[in-house]
Short mmCIF file of C-alpha atoms and ligand atoms in Angstrom, two decimals:
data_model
loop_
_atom_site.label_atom_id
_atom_site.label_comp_id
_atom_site.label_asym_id
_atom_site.label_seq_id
_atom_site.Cartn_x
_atom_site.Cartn_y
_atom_site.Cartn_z
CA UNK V 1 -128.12 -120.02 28.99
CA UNK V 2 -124.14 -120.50 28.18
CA UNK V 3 -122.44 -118.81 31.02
CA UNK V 4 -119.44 -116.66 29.94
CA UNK V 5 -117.63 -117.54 33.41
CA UNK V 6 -117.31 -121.25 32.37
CA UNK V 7 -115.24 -120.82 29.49
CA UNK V 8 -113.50 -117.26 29.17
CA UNK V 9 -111.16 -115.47 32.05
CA UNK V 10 -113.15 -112.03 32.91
CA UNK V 11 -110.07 -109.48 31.60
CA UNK V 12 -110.86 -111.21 28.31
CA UNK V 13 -114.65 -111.39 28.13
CA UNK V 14 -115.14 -107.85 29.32
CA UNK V 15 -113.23 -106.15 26.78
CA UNK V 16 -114.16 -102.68 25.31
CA UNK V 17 -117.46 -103.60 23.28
CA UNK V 18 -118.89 -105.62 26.54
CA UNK V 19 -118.00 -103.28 28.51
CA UNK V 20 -119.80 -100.85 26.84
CA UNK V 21 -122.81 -102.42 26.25
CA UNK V 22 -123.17 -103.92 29.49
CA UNK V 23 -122.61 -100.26 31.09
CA UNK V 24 -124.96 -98.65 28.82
CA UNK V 25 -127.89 -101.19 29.42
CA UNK V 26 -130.15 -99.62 31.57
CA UNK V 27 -131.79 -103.18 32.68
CA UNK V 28 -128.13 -104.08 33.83
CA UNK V 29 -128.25 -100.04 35.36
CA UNK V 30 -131.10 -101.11 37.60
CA UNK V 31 -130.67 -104.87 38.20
CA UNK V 32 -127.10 -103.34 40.15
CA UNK V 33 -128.08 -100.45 41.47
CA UNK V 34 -131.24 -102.22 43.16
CA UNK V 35 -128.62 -105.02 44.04
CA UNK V 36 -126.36 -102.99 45.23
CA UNK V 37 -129.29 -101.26 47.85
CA UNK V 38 -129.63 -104.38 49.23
CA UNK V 39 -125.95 -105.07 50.19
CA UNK V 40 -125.99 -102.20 51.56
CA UNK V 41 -129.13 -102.81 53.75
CA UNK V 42 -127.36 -105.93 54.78
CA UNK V 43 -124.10 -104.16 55.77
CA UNK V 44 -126.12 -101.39 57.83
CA UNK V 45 -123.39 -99.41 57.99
CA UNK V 46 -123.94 -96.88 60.93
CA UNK V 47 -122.34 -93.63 59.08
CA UNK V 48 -120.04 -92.56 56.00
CA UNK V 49 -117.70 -95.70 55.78
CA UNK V 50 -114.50 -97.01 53.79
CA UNK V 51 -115.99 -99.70 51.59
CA UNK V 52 -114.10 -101.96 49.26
CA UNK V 53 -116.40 -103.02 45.97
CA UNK V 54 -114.62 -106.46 45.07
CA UNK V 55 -114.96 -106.34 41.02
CA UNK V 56 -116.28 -102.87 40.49
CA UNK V 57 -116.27 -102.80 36.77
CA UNK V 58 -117.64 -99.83 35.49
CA UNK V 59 -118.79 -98.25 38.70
CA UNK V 60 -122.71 -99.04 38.45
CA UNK V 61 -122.23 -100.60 41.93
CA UNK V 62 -119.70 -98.03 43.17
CA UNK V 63 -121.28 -95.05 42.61
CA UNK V 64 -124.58 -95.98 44.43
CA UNK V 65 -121.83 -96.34 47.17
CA UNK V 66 -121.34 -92.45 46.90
CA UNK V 67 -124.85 -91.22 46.28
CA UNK V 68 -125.70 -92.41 49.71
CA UNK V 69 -127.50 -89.06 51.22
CA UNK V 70 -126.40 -88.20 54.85
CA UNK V 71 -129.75 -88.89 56.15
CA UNK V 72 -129.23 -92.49 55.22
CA UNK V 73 -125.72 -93.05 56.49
CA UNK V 74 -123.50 -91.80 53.29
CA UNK V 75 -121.68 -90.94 51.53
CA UNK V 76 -119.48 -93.47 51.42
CA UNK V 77 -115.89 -93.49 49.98
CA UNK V 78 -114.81 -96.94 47.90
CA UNK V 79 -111.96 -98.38 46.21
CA UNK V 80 -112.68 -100.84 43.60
CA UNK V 81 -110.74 -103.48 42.09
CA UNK V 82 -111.00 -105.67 39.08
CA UNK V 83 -109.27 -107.21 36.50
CA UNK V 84 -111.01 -105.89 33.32
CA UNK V 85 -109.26 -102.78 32.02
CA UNK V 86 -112.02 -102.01 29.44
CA UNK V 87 -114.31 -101.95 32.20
CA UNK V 88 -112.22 -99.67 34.50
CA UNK V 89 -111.53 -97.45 31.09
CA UNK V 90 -115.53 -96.81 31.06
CA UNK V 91 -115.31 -96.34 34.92
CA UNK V 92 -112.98 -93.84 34.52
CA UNK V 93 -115.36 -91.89 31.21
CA UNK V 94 -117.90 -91.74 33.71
CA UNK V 95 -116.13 -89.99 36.03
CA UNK V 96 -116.85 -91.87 39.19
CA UNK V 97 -116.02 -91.07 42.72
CA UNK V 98 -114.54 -93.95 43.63
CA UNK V 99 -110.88 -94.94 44.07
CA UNK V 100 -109.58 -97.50 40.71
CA UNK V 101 -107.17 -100.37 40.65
CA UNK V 102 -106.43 -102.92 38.20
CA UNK V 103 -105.81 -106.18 40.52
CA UNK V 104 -107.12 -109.77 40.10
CA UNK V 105 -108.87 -110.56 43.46
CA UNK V 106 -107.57 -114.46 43.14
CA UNK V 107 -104.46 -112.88 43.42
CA UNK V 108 -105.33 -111.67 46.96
CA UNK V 109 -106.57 -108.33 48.46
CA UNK V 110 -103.39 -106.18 49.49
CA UNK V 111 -104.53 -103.79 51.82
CA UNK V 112 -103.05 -103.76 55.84
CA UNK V 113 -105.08 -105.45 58.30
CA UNK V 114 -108.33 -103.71 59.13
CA UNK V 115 -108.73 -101.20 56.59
CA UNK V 116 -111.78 -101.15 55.56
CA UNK V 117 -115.76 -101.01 57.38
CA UNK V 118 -116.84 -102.83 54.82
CA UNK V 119 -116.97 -104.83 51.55
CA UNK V 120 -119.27 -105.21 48.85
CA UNK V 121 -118.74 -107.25 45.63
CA UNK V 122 -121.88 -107.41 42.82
CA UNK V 123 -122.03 -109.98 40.44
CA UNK V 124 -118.09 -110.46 40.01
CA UNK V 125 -116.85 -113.51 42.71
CA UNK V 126 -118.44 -116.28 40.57
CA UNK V 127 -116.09 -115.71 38.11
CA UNK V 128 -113.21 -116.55 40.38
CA UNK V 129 -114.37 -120.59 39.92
CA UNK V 130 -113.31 -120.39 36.08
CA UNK V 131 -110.75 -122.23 34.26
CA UNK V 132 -108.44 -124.45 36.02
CA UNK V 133 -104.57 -123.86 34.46
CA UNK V 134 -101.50 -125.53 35.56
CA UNK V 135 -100.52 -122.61 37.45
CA UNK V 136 -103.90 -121.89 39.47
CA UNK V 137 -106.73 -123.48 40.59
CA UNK V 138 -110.45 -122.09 41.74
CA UNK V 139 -109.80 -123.29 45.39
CA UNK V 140 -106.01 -121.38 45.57
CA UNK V 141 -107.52 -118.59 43.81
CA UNK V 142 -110.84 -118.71 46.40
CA UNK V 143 -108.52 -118.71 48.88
CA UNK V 144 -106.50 -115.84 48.46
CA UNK V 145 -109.13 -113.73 48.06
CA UNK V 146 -111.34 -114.43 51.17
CA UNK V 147 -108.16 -114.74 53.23
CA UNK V 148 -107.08 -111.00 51.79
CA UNK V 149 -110.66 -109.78 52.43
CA UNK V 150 -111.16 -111.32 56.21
CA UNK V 151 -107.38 -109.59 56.84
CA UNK V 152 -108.03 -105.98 55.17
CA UNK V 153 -111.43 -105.97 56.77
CA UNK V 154 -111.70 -104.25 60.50
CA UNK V 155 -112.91 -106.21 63.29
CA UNK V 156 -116.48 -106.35 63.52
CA UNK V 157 -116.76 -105.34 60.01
CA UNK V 158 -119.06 -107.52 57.39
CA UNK V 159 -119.13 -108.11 53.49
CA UNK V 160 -122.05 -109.14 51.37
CA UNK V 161 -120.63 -110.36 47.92
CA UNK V 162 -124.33 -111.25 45.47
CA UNK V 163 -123.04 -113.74 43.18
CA UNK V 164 -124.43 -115.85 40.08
CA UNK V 165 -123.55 -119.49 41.38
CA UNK V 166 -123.65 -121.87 38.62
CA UNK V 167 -124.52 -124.58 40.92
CA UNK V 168 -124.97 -125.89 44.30
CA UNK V 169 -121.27 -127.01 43.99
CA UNK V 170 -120.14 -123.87 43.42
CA UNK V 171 -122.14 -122.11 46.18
CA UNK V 172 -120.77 -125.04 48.51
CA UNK V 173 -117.43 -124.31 47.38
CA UNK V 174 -116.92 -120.33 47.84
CA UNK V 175 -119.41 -120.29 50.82
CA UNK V 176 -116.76 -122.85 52.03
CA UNK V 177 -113.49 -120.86 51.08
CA UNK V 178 -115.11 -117.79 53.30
CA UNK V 179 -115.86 -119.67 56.26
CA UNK V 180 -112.24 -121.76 56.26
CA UNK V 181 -111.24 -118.12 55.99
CA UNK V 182 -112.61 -117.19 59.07
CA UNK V 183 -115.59 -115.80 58.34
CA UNK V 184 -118.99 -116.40 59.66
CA UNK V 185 -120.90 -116.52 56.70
CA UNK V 186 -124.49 -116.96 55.47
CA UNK V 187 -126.45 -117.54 52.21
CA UNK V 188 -129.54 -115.20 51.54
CA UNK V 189 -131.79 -115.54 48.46
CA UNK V 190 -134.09 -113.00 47.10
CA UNK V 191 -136.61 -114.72 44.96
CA UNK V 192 -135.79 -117.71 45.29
CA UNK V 193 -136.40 -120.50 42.66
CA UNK V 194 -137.30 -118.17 40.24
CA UNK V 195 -135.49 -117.62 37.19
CA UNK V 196 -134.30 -113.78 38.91
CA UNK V 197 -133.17 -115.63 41.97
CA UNK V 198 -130.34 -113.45 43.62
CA UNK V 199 -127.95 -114.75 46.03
CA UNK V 200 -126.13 -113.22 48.67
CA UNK V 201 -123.11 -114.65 50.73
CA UNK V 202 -123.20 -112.78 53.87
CA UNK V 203 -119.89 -112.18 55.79
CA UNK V 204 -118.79 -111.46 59.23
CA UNK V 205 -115.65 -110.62 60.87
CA UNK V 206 -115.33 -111.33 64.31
CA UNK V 207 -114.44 -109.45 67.31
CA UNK V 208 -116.19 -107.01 67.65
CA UNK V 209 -116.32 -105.28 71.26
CA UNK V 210 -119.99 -107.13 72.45
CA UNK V 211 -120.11 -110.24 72.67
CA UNK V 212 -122.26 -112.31 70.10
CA UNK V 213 -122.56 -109.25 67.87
CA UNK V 214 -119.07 -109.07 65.58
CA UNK V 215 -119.19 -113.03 64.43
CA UNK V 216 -122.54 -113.65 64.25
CA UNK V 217 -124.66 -114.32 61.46
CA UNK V 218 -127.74 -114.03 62.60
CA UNK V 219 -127.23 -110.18 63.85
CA UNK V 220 -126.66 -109.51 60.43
CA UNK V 221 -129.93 -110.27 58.97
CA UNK V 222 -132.04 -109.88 62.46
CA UNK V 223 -134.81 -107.28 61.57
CA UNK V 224 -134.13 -107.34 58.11
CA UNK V 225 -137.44 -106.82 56.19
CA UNK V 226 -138.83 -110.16 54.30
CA UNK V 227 -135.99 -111.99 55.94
CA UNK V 228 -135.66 -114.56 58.89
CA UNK V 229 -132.72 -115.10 61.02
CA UNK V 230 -132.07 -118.91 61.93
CA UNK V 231 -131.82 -118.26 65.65
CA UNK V 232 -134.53 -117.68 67.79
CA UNK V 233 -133.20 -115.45 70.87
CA UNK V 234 -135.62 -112.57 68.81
CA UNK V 235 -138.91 -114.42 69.65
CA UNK V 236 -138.02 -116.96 72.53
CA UNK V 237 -138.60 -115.35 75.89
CA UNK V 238 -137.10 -118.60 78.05
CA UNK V 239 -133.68 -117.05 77.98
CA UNK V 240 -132.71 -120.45 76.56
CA UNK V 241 -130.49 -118.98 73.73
CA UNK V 242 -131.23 -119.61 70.46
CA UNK V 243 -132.71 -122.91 68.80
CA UNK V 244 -129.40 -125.55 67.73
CA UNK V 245 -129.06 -125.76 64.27
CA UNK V 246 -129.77 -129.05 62.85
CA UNK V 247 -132.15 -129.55 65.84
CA UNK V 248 -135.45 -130.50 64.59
CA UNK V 249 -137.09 -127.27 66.05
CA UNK V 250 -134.66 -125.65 63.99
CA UNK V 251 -135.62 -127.11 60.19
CA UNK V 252 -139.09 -126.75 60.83
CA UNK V 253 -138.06 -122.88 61.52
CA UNK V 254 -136.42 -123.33 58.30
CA UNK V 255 -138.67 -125.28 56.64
CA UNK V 256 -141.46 -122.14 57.22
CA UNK V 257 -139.13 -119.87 55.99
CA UNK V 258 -138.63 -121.38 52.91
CA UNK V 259 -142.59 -120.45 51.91
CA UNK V 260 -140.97 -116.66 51.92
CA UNK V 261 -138.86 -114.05 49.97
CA UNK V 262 -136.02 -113.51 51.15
CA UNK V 263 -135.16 -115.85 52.96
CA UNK V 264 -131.89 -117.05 54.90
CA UNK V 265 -131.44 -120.86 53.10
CA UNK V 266 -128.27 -121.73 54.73
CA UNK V 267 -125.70 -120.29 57.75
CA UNK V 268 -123.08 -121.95 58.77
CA UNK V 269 -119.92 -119.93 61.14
CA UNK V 270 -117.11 -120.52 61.55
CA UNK V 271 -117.38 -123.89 64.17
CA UNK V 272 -119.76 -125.40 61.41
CA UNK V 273 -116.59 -124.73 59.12
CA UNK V 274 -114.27 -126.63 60.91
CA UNK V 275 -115.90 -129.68 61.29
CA UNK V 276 -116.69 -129.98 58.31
CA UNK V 277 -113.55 -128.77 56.99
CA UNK V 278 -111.76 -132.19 55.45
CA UNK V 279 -115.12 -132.22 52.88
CA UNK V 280 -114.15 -129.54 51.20
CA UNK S 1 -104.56 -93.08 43.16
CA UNK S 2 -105.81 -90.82 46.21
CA UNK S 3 -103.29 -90.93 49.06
CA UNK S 4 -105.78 -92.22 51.18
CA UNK S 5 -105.34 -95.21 49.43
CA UNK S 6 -102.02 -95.15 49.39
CA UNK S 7 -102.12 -95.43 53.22
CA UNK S 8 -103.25 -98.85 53.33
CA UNK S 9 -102.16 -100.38 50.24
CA UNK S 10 -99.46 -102.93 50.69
CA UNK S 11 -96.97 -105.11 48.41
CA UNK S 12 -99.02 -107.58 46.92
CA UNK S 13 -96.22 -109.75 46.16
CA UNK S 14 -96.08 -113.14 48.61
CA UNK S 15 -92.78 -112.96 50.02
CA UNK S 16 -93.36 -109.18 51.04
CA UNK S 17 -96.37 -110.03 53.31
CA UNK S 18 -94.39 -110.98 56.44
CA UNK S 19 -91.91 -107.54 55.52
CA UNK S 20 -92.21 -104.29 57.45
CA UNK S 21 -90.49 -102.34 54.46
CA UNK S 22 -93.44 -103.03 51.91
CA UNK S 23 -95.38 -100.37 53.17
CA UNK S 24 -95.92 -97.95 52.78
CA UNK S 25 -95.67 -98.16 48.79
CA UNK S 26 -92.92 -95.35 47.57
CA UNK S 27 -94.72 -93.05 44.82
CA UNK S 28 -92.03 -92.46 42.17
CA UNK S 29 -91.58 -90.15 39.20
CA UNK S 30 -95.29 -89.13 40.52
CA UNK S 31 -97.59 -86.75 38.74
CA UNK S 32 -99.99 -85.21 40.75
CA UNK S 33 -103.78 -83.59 40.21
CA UNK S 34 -105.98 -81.98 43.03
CA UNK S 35 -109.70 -82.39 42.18
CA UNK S 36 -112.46 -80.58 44.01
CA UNK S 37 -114.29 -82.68 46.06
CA UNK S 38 -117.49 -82.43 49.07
CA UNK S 39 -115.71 -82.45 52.69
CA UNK S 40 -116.97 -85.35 54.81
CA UNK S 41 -115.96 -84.54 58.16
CA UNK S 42 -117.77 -87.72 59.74
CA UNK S 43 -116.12 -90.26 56.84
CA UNK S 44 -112.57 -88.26 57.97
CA UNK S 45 -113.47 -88.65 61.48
CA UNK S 46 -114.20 -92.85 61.33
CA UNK S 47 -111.06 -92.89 59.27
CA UNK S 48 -108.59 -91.07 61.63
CA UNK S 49 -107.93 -93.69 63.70
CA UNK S 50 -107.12 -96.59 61.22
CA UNK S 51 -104.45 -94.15 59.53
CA UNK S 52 -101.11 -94.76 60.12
CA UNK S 53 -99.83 -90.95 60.40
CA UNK S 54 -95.82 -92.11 60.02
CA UNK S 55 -96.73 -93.48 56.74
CA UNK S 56 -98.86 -90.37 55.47
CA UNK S 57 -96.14 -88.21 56.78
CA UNK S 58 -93.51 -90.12 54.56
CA UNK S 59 -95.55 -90.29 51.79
CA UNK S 60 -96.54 -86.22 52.11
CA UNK S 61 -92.75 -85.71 52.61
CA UNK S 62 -91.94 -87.86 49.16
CA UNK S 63 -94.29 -86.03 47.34
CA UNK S 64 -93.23 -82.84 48.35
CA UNK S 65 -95.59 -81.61 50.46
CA UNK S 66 -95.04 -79.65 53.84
CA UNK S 67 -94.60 -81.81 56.59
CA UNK S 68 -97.37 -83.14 58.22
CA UNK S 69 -97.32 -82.10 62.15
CA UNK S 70 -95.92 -85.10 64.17
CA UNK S 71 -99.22 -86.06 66.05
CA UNK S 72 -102.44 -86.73 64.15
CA UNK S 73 -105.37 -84.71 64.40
CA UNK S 74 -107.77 -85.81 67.05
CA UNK S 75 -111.28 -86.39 66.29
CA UNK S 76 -112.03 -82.59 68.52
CA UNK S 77 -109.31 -80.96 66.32
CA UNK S 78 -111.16 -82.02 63.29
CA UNK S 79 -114.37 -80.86 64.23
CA UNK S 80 -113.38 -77.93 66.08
CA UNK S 81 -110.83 -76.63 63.51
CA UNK S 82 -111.86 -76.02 59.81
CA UNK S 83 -108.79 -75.70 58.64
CA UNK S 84 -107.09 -79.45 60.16
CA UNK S 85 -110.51 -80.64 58.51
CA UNK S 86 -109.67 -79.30 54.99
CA UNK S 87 -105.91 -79.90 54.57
CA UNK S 88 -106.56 -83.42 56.18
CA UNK S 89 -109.26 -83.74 53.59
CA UNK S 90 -107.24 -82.32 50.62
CA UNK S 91 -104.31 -84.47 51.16
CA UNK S 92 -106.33 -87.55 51.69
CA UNK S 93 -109.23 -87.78 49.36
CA UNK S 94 -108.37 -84.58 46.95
CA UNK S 95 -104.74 -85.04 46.29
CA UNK S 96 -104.10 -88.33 43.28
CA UNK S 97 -101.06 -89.23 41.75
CA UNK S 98 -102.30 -89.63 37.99
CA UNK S 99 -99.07 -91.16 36.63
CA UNK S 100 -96.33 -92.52 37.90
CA UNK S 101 -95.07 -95.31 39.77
CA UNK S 102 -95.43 -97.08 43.38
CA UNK S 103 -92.45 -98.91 44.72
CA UNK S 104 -91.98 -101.54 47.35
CA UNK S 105 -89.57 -101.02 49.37
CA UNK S 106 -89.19 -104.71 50.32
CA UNK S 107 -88.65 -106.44 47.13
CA UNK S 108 -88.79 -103.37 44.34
CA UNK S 109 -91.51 -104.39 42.51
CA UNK S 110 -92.95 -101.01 40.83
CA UNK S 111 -96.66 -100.98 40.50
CA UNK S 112 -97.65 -98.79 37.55
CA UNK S 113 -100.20 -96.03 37.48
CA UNK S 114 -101.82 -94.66 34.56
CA UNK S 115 -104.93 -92.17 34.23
CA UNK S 116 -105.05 -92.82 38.11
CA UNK S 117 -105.21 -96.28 38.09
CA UNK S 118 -102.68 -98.33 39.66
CA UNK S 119 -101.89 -101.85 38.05
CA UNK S 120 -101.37 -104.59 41.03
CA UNK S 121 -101.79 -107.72 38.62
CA UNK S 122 -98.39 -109.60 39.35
CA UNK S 123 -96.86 -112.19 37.46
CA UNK S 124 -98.04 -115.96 38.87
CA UNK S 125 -94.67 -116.74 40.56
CA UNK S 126 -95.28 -113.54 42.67
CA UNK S 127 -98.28 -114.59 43.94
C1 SAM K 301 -120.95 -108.31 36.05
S1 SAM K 301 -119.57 -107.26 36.34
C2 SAM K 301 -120.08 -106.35 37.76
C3 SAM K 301 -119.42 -105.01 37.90
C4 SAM K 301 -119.98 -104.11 38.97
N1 SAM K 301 -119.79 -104.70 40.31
C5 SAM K 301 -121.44 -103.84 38.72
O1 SAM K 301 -122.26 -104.11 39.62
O2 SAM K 301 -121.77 -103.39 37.66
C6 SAM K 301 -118.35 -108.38 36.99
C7 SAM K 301 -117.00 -107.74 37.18
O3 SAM K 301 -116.16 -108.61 37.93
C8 SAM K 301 -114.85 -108.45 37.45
N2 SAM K 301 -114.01 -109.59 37.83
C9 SAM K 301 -114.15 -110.88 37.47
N3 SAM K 301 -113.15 -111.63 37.95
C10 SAM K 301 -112.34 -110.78 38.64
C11 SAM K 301 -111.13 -110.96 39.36
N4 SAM K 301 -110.54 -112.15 39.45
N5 SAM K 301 -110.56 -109.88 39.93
C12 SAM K 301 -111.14 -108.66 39.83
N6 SAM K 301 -112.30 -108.44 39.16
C13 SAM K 301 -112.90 -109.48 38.57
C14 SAM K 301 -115.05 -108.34 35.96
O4 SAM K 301 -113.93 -107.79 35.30
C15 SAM K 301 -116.28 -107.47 35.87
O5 SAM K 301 -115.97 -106.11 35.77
ZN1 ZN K 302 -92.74 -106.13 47.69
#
């Protein structure tokens, strides 16, 4: 399947006529909605939040954002950027709730420090590995952006961006731009090796008042439903801590979770990050 | 553009980052709508401490509004006090500049809004 994010810049492939018809497809309606449920699950935001939806298009992630019921932690407010006017035009038509800017995320995210509990970005940050020009490159453009989100997010706050990798280059390369960012990050795939595989990069900003809570991966996904954490302190009672990654108790943990749906495939933090920091 | 927004947008321009005169952004030739929205008293109440009051009060004041009272509300005042609660709440997530202009007060770079939206793409060398 040709991938529109190899060849074309988004502003030009989501011009008026795909922005319509991708906003009036009701597969697309439910493939984001349901996607966007499940960033939210991962975020776990305790109560109405300020939540920033990285490439918000025409809203179909956004306005699950506000039809969050009280009982469940919502409503939540949002501002959403993204660098397709057509799609923001049909945004706007709809009438959604959220907040609208026109801004190119590889351009950075220009918010003051700590503004907002949360991010979410659906199907957009694949699209910032496009075309290479003179004046920009994927890796500059990564860059800015998860070095803009990790600053406008608060401390202790987490973003979950489900993205359409085109390879495992390209997952290697943004997970790596958000950890040299700072982040503690972690890959999460629903469905894995099937053709409706989703993937979700898990973020983390540190700092947060407990210790081992803010920064860490593994709290994010800890209870989750169909989903394993690649620590151990849940299940081991010897007070030992958790199980050290790349120890072989740990890839036979792995190893068994790979036999289920939704599974965690790959954390690294930000320590993991540095040393391996010249690769990328 | 809700004013909320407006209270923690920044420059986006490089050289402005390291400035304490890019923010806040200074609405110009603005035109204004109020739409009716649901108070959230809890969303208000998470948000209250990450605003920066100085900068809502200049941007009320540039807009023409009343001025704001010199302290913030505390999170009591808004749940005690219907009335904090709703002006807080009108200002912040009711009140939009629909056309008009923001300006840094760094550099000068205008960022354009139109319908409501405001337009932060910048030129490459400004990056
Ligand atoms: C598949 S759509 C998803 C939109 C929305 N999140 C949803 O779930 O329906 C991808 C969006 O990412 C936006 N996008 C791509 N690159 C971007 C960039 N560099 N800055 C901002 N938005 C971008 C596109 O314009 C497009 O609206
Ligand atoms: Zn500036």
């Amino acid at each position: 399947m040709s991938r529109p994010e190899d060849t074309l810049s988004a502003d030009i492939h989501y011009d008026d006529t795909e922005a319509r018809k991708y906003t009036t497809s009701s597969r697309i309606q439910n493939i984001q909605a349901s996607m966007t449920h499940r960033a939210l699950e991962l975020l776990d935001l305790p109560g109405p939040s300020l939540i920033l939806d990285v490439g918000c298009g025409s809203g179909l992630s956004g306005e699950i954002l506000s039809s969050i019921p009280p009982e469940e932690g919502g409503p939540h407010a949002w501002i959403g950027m993204d660098v397709s006017a057509s799609m923001l035009d049909i945004a706007l038509q709809r009438d959604v709730e959220g907040d609208l800017m026109l801004a190119d995320i590889g351009q950075g995210v220009p918010f003051r420090a700590g503004t907002f509990d949360a991010a979410v970005s659906i199907s957009a940050i694949q699209w910032l590995c496009n075309a290479e020009s003179s004046e920009d490159s994927p890796t500059a453009r990564l860059s800015r952006f998860f070095g803009g989100l990790y600053a406008s997010l608060k401390r202790g706050g987490r973003a979950v961006c489900q993205f359409y990798p085109k390879n495992d280059d390209q997952k290697k390369m943004i997970t790596g731009a958000a950890v040299k960012a700072g982040f503690g990050a972690g890959l999460l795939e629903d469905d894995p090796e099937t053709k409706n595989v989703k993937v979700y990069l898990v973020l983390t900003v540190g700092g947060g008042a407990i210790e081992g809570s803010g920064g860490d991966i593994t709290g994010v996904v800890r209870g989750m439903e169909g989903v394993d954490v690649l620590d151990a302190r849940r299940n081991q009672k010897s007070g030992k801590g958790e199980i050290k990654k790349g120890s072989k108790a740990w890839i036979m943990k792995k190893k068994d979770q790979m036999e289920r749906k939704g599974k965690v495939v790959k954390a690294t933090s930000k320590y993991t990050g540095r040393k391996r920091r010249t690769a990328w | 553009m809700k004013i909320l927004s407006l209270n923690f947008l920044t420059c986006a321009v490089k050289a402005c980052k390291s400035s304490s005169d890019s923010y806040p952004l200074h609405p110009k030739d603005a035109e204004l709508v109020q739409d009716e929205i649901e108070v959230n008293a809890q969303l208000l109440v998470n948000l209250l401490p990450r605003l920066d009051w100085t900068a809502l009060s200049t941007t009320a004041t540039e807009l023409g509004f009343p001025a704001l009272p010199p302290q913030p509300p505390s999170a009591e005042d808004l749940q005690a006090d219907d009335k904090t609660l709703r002006d807080l709440h009108n200002l912040l997530m009711e009140t939009q500049i629909m056309e008009g202009k923001l300006v840094c007060g760094n550099c000068g770079h205008e960022y354009a809004v139109r319908e409501g939206i405001a337009n932060f793409l910048l030129p490459s060398h400004l990056v």
